[in-house]
Coordinates of C-alpha atoms and ligand atoms in Angstrom, one line a residue:
X1 CA -63.2 13.2 34.8
X2 CA -61.8 14.8 37.7
X3 CA -63.8 16.2 40.6
X4 CA -63.1 19.8 40.5
X5 CA -66.7 21.3 41.2
X6 CA -65.6 22.5 44.5
X7 CA -62.0 23.7 43.6
X8 CA -60.8 27.2 43.2
X9 CA -61.6 28.7 40.1
X10 CA -57.9 28.6 38.6
X11 CA -57.8 24.6 39.4
X12 CA -61.4 24.4 37.5
X13 CA -60.3 26.3 34.6
X14 CA -57.2 24.3 34.2
X15 CA -58.7 20.9 34.7
X16 CA -62.2 21.2 33.6
X17 CA -63.3 18.9 30.7
X18 CA -60.2 17.0 30.5
X19 CA -61.3 13.4 30.0
X20 CA -58.4 11.0 29.5
X21 CA -58.3 9.8 26.1
X22 CA -58.9 6.0 26.2
X23 CA -57.2 5.1 22.9
X24 CA -53.6 6.7 23.0
X25 CA -53.8 8.5 26.5
X26 CA -53.3 12.0 24.9
X27 CA -53.4 14.7 27.1
X28 CA -55.0 17.2 25.0
X29 CA -58.4 16.5 23.7
X30 CA -58.4 14.8 20.6
X31 CA -60.1 16.4 17.3
X32 CA -62.7 14.4 16.2
X33 CA -63.1 16.2 12.8
X34 CA -65.6 14.1 11.1
X35 CA -69.3 14.6 10.3
X36 CA -70.7 11.2 11.0
X37 CA -69.8 8.3 12.8
X38 CA -70.2 4.7 11.6
X39 CA -72.0 1.9 13.2
X40 CA -71.2 -1.6 14.0
X41 CA -74.8 -3.2 12.3
X42 CA -78.0 -1.6 11.2
X43 CA -79.5 -2.5 14.6
X44 CA -77.0 -0.5 16.5
X45 CA -77.7 2.5 14.3
X46 CA -81.3 2.0 15.1
X47 CA -80.7 1.8 19.0
X48 CA -78.5 4.8 18.8
X49 CA -81.5 6.8 16.8
X50 CA -84.2 5.4 19.4
X51 CA -82.2 6.7 22.1
X52 CA -81.6 3.1 23.4
X53 CA -77.8 3.0 23.4
X54 CA -75.2 5.5 23.8
X55 CA -73.0 6.7 21.3
X56 CA -72.6 9.2 18.5
X57 CA -74.3 9.6 15.3
X58 CA -73.7 12.7 13.3
X59 CA -71.6 15.7 14.5
X60 CA -74.7 18.4 14.4
X61 CA -76.3 16.1 17.4
X62 CA -73.1 15.2 18.8
X63 CA -69.4 15.1 18.8
X64 CA -66.8 14.1 21.8
X65 CA -64.6 17.4 21.1
X66 CA -67.6 19.6 21.1
X67 CA -69.0 17.5 24.5
X68 CA -65.7 18.1 25.9
X69 CA -66.0 22.0 25.6
X70 CA -69.6 21.6 26.8
X71 CA -68.9 19.8 30.0
X72 CA -65.8 22.1 30.7
X73 CA -68.0 25.4 30.5
X74 CA -70.9 23.5 32.0
X75 CA -68.7 22.8 35.0
X76 CA -67.3 26.5 35.2
X77 CA -70.8 28.3 35.4
X78 CA -72.3 25.6 37.7
X79 CA -74.9 24.6 35.2
X80 CA -76.3 21.3 34.4
X81 CA -75.2 20.9 30.9
X82 CA -73.9 23.3 28.0
X83 CA -74.6 23.3 24.3
X84 CA -72.0 24.9 22.1
X85 CA -73.0 27.0 19.2
X86 CA -71.6 28.4 16.0
X87 CA -71.3 32.0 17.4
X88 CA -72.9 33.9 20.4
X89 CA -75.8 35.5 18.1
X90 CA -76.5 31.6 17.6
X91 CA -76.5 31.0 21.3
X92 CA -78.6 33.7 21.7
X93 CA -80.9 33.1 18.9
X94 CA -81.6 29.4 19.8
X95 CA -82.5 30.2 23.2
X96 CA -85.2 32.8 21.6
X97 CA -86.5 30.1 19.3
X98 CA -86.8 27.7 22.2
X99 CA -88.8 29.7 24.6
X100 CA -90.6 32.3 22.5
X101 CA -93.6 31.8 20.4
X102 CA -95.9 33.5 18.6
X103 CA -97.4 36.2 20.7
X104 CA -95.1 35.6 23.6
X105 CA -93.4 38.7 25.0
X106 CA -89.7 39.4 26.4
X107 CA -88.3 42.0 28.3
X108 CA -84.8 42.9 28.0
X109 CA -82.0 45.2 28.9
X110 CA -82.0 48.3 26.6
X111 CA -78.2 48.7 26.1
X112 CA -77.7 44.8 25.3
X113 CA -75.4 44.0 22.2
X114 CA -76.8 46.0 18.9
X115 CA -77.6 42.6 17.2
X116 CA -79.1 40.8 20.3
X117 CA -81.6 43.6 20.3
X118 CA -81.9 44.3 16.6
X119 CA -82.8 40.4 15.9
X120 CA -86.0 40.6 18.3
X121 CA -87.1 44.1 16.7
X122 CA -86.5 43.0 13.0
X123 CA -86.7 39.1 13.0
X124 CA -88.6 37.8 15.6
X125 CA -91.2 40.4 15.3
X126 CA -92.1 38.6 11.9
X127 CA -93.1 35.8 13.7
X128 CA -95.3 37.4 16.1
X129 CA -92.9 38.1 19.3
X130 CA -93.7 41.2 21.3
X131 CA -90.7 42.9 23.1
X132 CA -89.9 45.9 25.4
X133 CA -86.1 46.8 26.0
X134 CA -85.9 48.7 29.3
X135 CA -83.4 50.2 31.8
X136 CA -83.0 46.9 33.8
X137 CA -80.7 48.7 36.3
X138 CA -84.0 49.5 37.6
X139 CA -85.9 46.1 38.2
X140 CA -89.0 48.1 38.6
X141 CA -89.1 48.7 34.9
X142 CA -89.1 45.3 34.3
X143 CA -92.1 44.6 36.6
X144 CA -93.9 47.6 34.8
X145 CA -93.5 46.3 31.4
X146 CA -94.6 42.2 32.4
X147 CA -97.4 41.0 30.2
X148 CA -99.3 37.9 30.9
X149 CA -97.5 36.2 28.1
X150 CA -94.0 37.4 29.1
X151 CA -91.7 34.3 28.7
X152 CA -88.2 35.7 28.9
X153 CA -86.4 38.1 31.0
X154 CA -83.1 38.7 29.1
X155 CA -80.3 40.8 30.6
X156 CA -76.7 41.8 30.2
X157 CA -74.8 42.7 33.2
X158 CA -72.6 44.6 32.8
X159 CA -74.4 45.9 29.4
X160 CA -72.6 46.4 26.3
X161 CA -71.6 49.3 26.0
X162 CA -73.2 51.3 29.0
X163 CA -71.4 49.1 31.6
X164 CA -74.7 49.4 33.5
X165 CA -75.4 46.5 35.8
X166 CA -78.4 44.6 36.4
X167 CA -79.4 43.0 39.7
X168 CA -79.5 39.1 38.7
X169 CA -81.2 37.9 42.1
X170 CA -83.9 40.5 41.5
X171 CA -84.5 39.5 38.1
X172 CA -84.7 36.0 38.9
X173 CA -87.3 36.5 41.5
X174 CA -89.5 38.8 39.2
X175 CA -89.1 36.3 36.5
X176 CA -90.0 33.1 38.7
X177 CA -92.8 35.0 40.3
X178 CA -94.2 35.5 36.9
X179 CA -93.6 32.3 35.5
X180 CA -91.0 33.5 33.0
X181 CA -87.4 32.4 32.8
X182 CA -84.4 34.7 33.4
X183 CA -81.5 34.4 30.5
X184 CA -78.1 36.2 31.5
X185 CA -75.5 37.1 28.9
X186 CA -72.3 36.6 31.0
X187 CA -69.9 37.4 28.1
X188 CA -68.9 40.7 29.9
X189 CA -67.8 39.0 32.7
X190 CA -67.0 35.2 32.4
X191 CA -67.6 32.6 35.0
X192 CA -64.4 33.7 36.5
X193 CA -66.3 36.6 37.6
X194 CA -69.8 36.3 38.0
X195 CA -71.8 32.9 38.3
X196 CA -75.4 33.7 37.3
X197 CA -77.0 30.4 38.3
X198 CA -75.8 31.3 42.1
X199 CA -78.2 34.2 41.9
X200 CA -81.2 32.1 40.3
X201 CA -80.8 32.3 36.5
X202 CA -82.1 29.8 34.7
X203 CA -80.0 30.0 31.3
X204 CA -76.7 31.6 30.9
X205 CA -75.0 32.3 27.2
X206 CA -71.8 33.6 26.2
X207 CA -70.3 34.7 23.3
X208 CA -67.0 32.7 23.3
X209 CA -65.7 34.8 20.4
X210 CA -64.8 37.1 23.5
X211 CA -62.9 36.0 26.7
X212 CA -63.7 32.4 26.8
X213 CA -61.7 31.6 23.7
X214 CA -59.5 35.1 24.1
X215 CA -57.4 34.9 21.3
X216 CA -59.6 36.9 18.7
X217 CA -59.4 33.9 16.2
X218 CA -62.9 32.2 16.7
X219 CA -66.3 33.2 16.5
X220 CA -68.2 30.8 18.8
X221 CA -71.2 30.9 21.5
X222 CA -72.4 28.5 24.1
X223 CA -75.7 27.8 26.0
X224 CA -75.8 26.6 29.8
X225 CA -79.2 25.6 31.5
X226 CA -80.0 25.4 34.8
X227 CA -81.4 22.1 34.9
X228 CA -82.0 18.9 32.5
X229 CA -85.7 19.9 31.5
X230 CA -84.2 23.3 30.3
X231 CA -81.0 21.5 28.6
X232 CA -83.3 19.2 26.9
X233 CA -85.7 21.6 25.4
X234 CA -82.8 23.9 24.0
X235 CA -81.0 20.9 22.6
X236 CA -84.1 19.7 20.6
X237 CA -84.2 23.3 19.2
X238 CA -80.4 23.7 18.5
X239 CA -79.9 20.4 16.9
X240 CA -82.8 20.7 14.1
X241 CA -82.0 24.7 13.8
X242 CA -78.5 23.5 13.5
X243 CA -76.5 26.5 14.7
X244 CA -74.1 24.0 16.2
X245 CA -70.2 24.1 16.8
X246 CA -67.6 22.6 14.6
X247 CA -65.1 20.2 16.3
X248 CA -62.0 22.1 15.4
X249 CA -63.7 25.7 16.7
X250 CA -64.3 23.5 19.9
X251 CA -60.7 22.6 20.3
X252 CA -59.5 25.9 19.6
X253 CA -61.8 27.4 22.2
X254 CA -60.8 24.5 24.9
X255 CA -57.2 25.7 24.0
X256 CA -57.8 29.3 24.7
X257 CA -59.9 28.5 27.8
X258 CA -57.2 27.2 29.8
X259 CA -55.6 30.5 30.4
X260 CA -59.3 32.4 30.9
X261 CA -58.3 33.0 34.7
X262 CA -55.1 34.3 34.0
X263 CA -55.9 36.4 31.1
X264 CA -59.0 38.1 32.9
X265 CA -57.3 38.8 36.0
X266 CA -54.5 40.4 34.2
X267 CA -56.8 42.4 32.1
X268 CA -58.9 43.3 34.9
X269 CA -55.9 44.8 37.1
X270 CA -54.9 46.9 33.8
X271 CA -58.6 48.2 33.7
X272 CA -58.8 49.1 37.1
X273 CA -55.6 51.3 36.7
X274 CA -57.0 52.7 33.2
X275 CA -60.0 53.7 34.7
X276 CA -58.5 55.3 37.6
X277 CA -56.4 57.4 35.4
X278 CA -59.2 58.5 33.2
X279 CA -61.2 59.6 35.9
X280 CA -58.6 61.8 37.4
X281 CA -57.9 63.2 33.8
X282 CA -59.1 67.0 33.0
X283 CA -60.1 66.0 29.6
X284 CA -62.3 63.3 30.4
X285 CA -66.2 63.8 30.8
X286 CA -67.2 60.7 32.6
X287 CA -65.8 56.9 32.8
X288 CA -67.7 53.8 33.5
X289 CA -66.1 51.0 35.2
X290 CA -67.7 48.9 37.8
X291 CA -64.6 49.0 40.0
X292 CA -64.8 52.9 40.4
X293 CA -66.7 54.0 43.3
X294 CA -68.2 56.7 41.1
X295 CA -69.9 53.9 39.2
X296 CA -73.8 54.4 40.6
X297 CA -73.9 50.6 41.0
X298 CA -70.3 50.0 42.7
X299 CA -72.3 48.2 45.6
X300 CA -74.0 45.7 43.5
X301 CA -70.9 45.0 41.7
X302 CA -69.7 44.3 45.1
X303 CA -72.4 41.9 45.7
X304 CA -72.7 40.0 42.6
X305 CA -69.6 40.1 41.0
X306 CA -65.9 38.6 42.0
X307 CA -64.3 41.2 40.1
X308 CA -64.7 44.2 37.9
X309 CA -63.9 43.0 34.6
X310 CA -61.8 44.5 31.5
X311 CA -64.4 46.4 29.9
X312 CA -64.5 50.4 30.0
X313 CA -66.6 52.9 28.5
X314 CA -66.0 56.7 28.6
X315 CA -66.3 60.0 27.0
X316 CA -63.7 62.7 26.6
X317 CA -64.6 66.5 26.7
X318 CA -65.6 67.4 22.8
X319 CA -67.7 64.5 22.5
X320 CA -67.9 62.4 19.1
X321 CA -65.3 64.1 17.7
X322 CA -62.8 63.9 20.3
X323 CA -63.5 60.6 20.8
X324 CA -62.5 59.8 17.3
X325 CA -59.2 61.5 17.7
X326 CA -58.5 59.3 20.2
X327 CA -59.7 56.0 18.3
X328 CA -57.5 57.4 15.6
X329 CA -54.5 58.0 17.5
X330 CA -54.0 55.2 20.0
X331 CA -51.0 52.9 19.1
X332 CA -51.4 50.1 21.1
X333 CA -55.1 49.1 21.2
X334 CA -56.4 47.9 18.0
X335 CA -59.3 50.0 16.5
X336 CA -61.8 47.1 16.1
X337 CA -64.9 45.8 17.3
X338 CA -65.2 42.4 19.3
X339 CA -63.8 42.3 23.1
X340 CA -62.1 40.0 25.5
X341 CA -59.2 39.3 23.7
X342 CA -55.5 39.3 25.0
X343 CA -55.3 42.4 23.4
X344 CA -57.0 45.9 24.0
X345 CA -59.6 46.8 21.5
X346 CA -61.0 50.1 21.0
X347 CA -64.2 51.1 19.1
X348 CA -67.1 53.6 18.9
X349 CA -70.5 51.8 19.7
X350 CA -72.8 54.3 18.1
X351 CA -71.8 54.0 14.8
X352 CA -70.2 50.3 15.0
X353 CA -71.5 47.6 17.0
X354 CA -74.9 49.4 17.9
X355 CA -75.4 51.0 14.4
X356 CA -78.4 48.8 13.7
X357 CA -80.3 50.4 16.6
X358 CA -82.4 53.2 15.5
X359 CA -81.5 56.9 17.2
X360 CA -84.2 57.4 19.5
X361 CA -83.2 54.1 21.2
X362 CA -79.6 54.6 21.3
X363 CA -80.5 57.9 23.0
X364 CA -82.7 56.4 25.3
X365 CA -80.3 53.4 26.0
X366 CA -77.0 56.0 26.7
X367 CA -75.3 55.1 23.7
X368 CA -74.2 58.4 22.8
X369 CA -71.8 59.7 19.7
X370 CA -69.3 60.5 22.4
X371 CA -69.1 56.8 24.1
X372 CA -65.9 55.3 23.5
X373 CA -65.6 51.6 24.5
X374 CA -62.4 50.1 25.6
X375 CA -61.8 46.4 26.0
X376 CA -58.4 46.2 27.9
X377 CA -55.9 43.4 27.2
X378 CA -53.0 42.3 29.0
X379 CA -50.3 44.3 27.6
X380 CA -47.9 46.4 30.1
X381 CA -50.3 48.9 31.8
X382 CA -47.5 51.4 31.6
X383 CA -47.5 51.5 27.9
X384 CA -51.7 51.5 27.7
X385 CA -51.5 54.8 30.2
X386 CA -48.6 56.6 28.1
X387 CA -50.5 55.6 24.9
X388 CA -53.9 57.2 26.5
X389 CA -51.8 60.2 28.1
X390 CA -50.7 61.2 24.7
X391 CA -53.7 60.5 22.9
X392 CA -55.5 62.9 25.6
X393 CA -52.9 65.5 25.0
X394 CA -54.0 65.9 21.4
X395 CA -57.5 66.9 22.0
Ligands
LCS401 N1 -73.0 39.2 23.5 C1 -72.4 39.9 23.9 C2 -72.7 40.8 25.3 C3 -71.9 40.5 22.9 O1 -71.0 41.5 23.1 C4 -71.6 39.9 21.5 C5 -70.6 40.3 20.5 C6 -72.4 38.7 21.4 C7 -73.5 38.2 22.5 C8 -72.8 38.1 20.1 O2 -71.8 37.2 19.8 P1 -71.1 36.8 18.4 O3 -72.0 36.2 17.5 O4 -70.3 37.9 17.5 O5 -70.1 35.7 18.8 N2 -70.3 41.5 20.7 C9 -69.2 42.1 19.9 C10 -69.2 43.3 20.3 O6 -69.4 44.0 21.4 N3 -68.1 44.0 19.7 O7 -68.1 43.1 18.3 C11 -69.0 41.8 18.6

């Protein structure tokens, strides 16, 4: 493998995980579309199961195509190792299964992706897991809610869909002082714009359904660990729970990953212009984008992010009804959930991605009926601006 750890992110994205194919020298990674691997002898099979000999056994517990993607993303995040999963939710639930047991407690961001919260409230609680979802933009809120048995601090920054930021270093300090682990969902930023391990995170997860794949055609996730010990703990649980990835899925994500930096930079440049336009428009109530000086945590964005990303939330005057007029009339963004694709997507979190949260939690987390979320894509920015102008004239 090429030594690219210290190269620029564009070089890393281009060359990460490019192992030369020893059989034919194919430049693109081969797809090992197999569920199982044959042994030369019964003794060899036994040695592989005993861990005495390297080699593949069965795709749920390892496959060269999947491993290539895992190595690539571990390199980009600067972690020890990575484990690819069937979806982002499989990554999240695997981490929870690994580090939470009966009676364990988790503190998390109140406006995380809806199902990341609901799975704790509705499913993990059935096994005796305790939780608090708090405004982690203020790390004091985390400190206030720590319990003796707090095992995980789980944050999203920027948070979905409020675009609130959380200070990763402050959370890592709080977690480590308490003997807990800090897990960061880095989906909104990608390793191009934010590297949580640089600020003390223990585990980083992604929904690779989003920008890492970037082509709106695969559901996928990944878990990256800071050190070998954590990696092996997660691996044991993932391999036995079975939320692993498929070789073809890995190949597609690897293919999408090659243009990650290009796509993110283009979408981010579009987002900065759209956010500035929305902020100056008389029919817009508020806009949240970390690249605006009006973002309450603009300084934190400058300190821990290498760019401001492609996600914008805003509310137009007239609240939910007026927001629906925008969503029903845009021509270029697709009215759909998900984010981070090559194309712009617009959606209404209160009734869509975060519909599973109860009304009180949504209100407390700032997920109002008027909030519209825009994932900015790689289109010509002038077309996006014209589209928004046209829609705003309708309300
Ligand atoms: N983490 C974040 C920050 C997400 O936004 C999502 C999905 C997930 C994890 C879960 O990943 P999945 O299992 O879907 O691969 N977010 C979505 C969203 O905002 N709209 O649709 C899906």
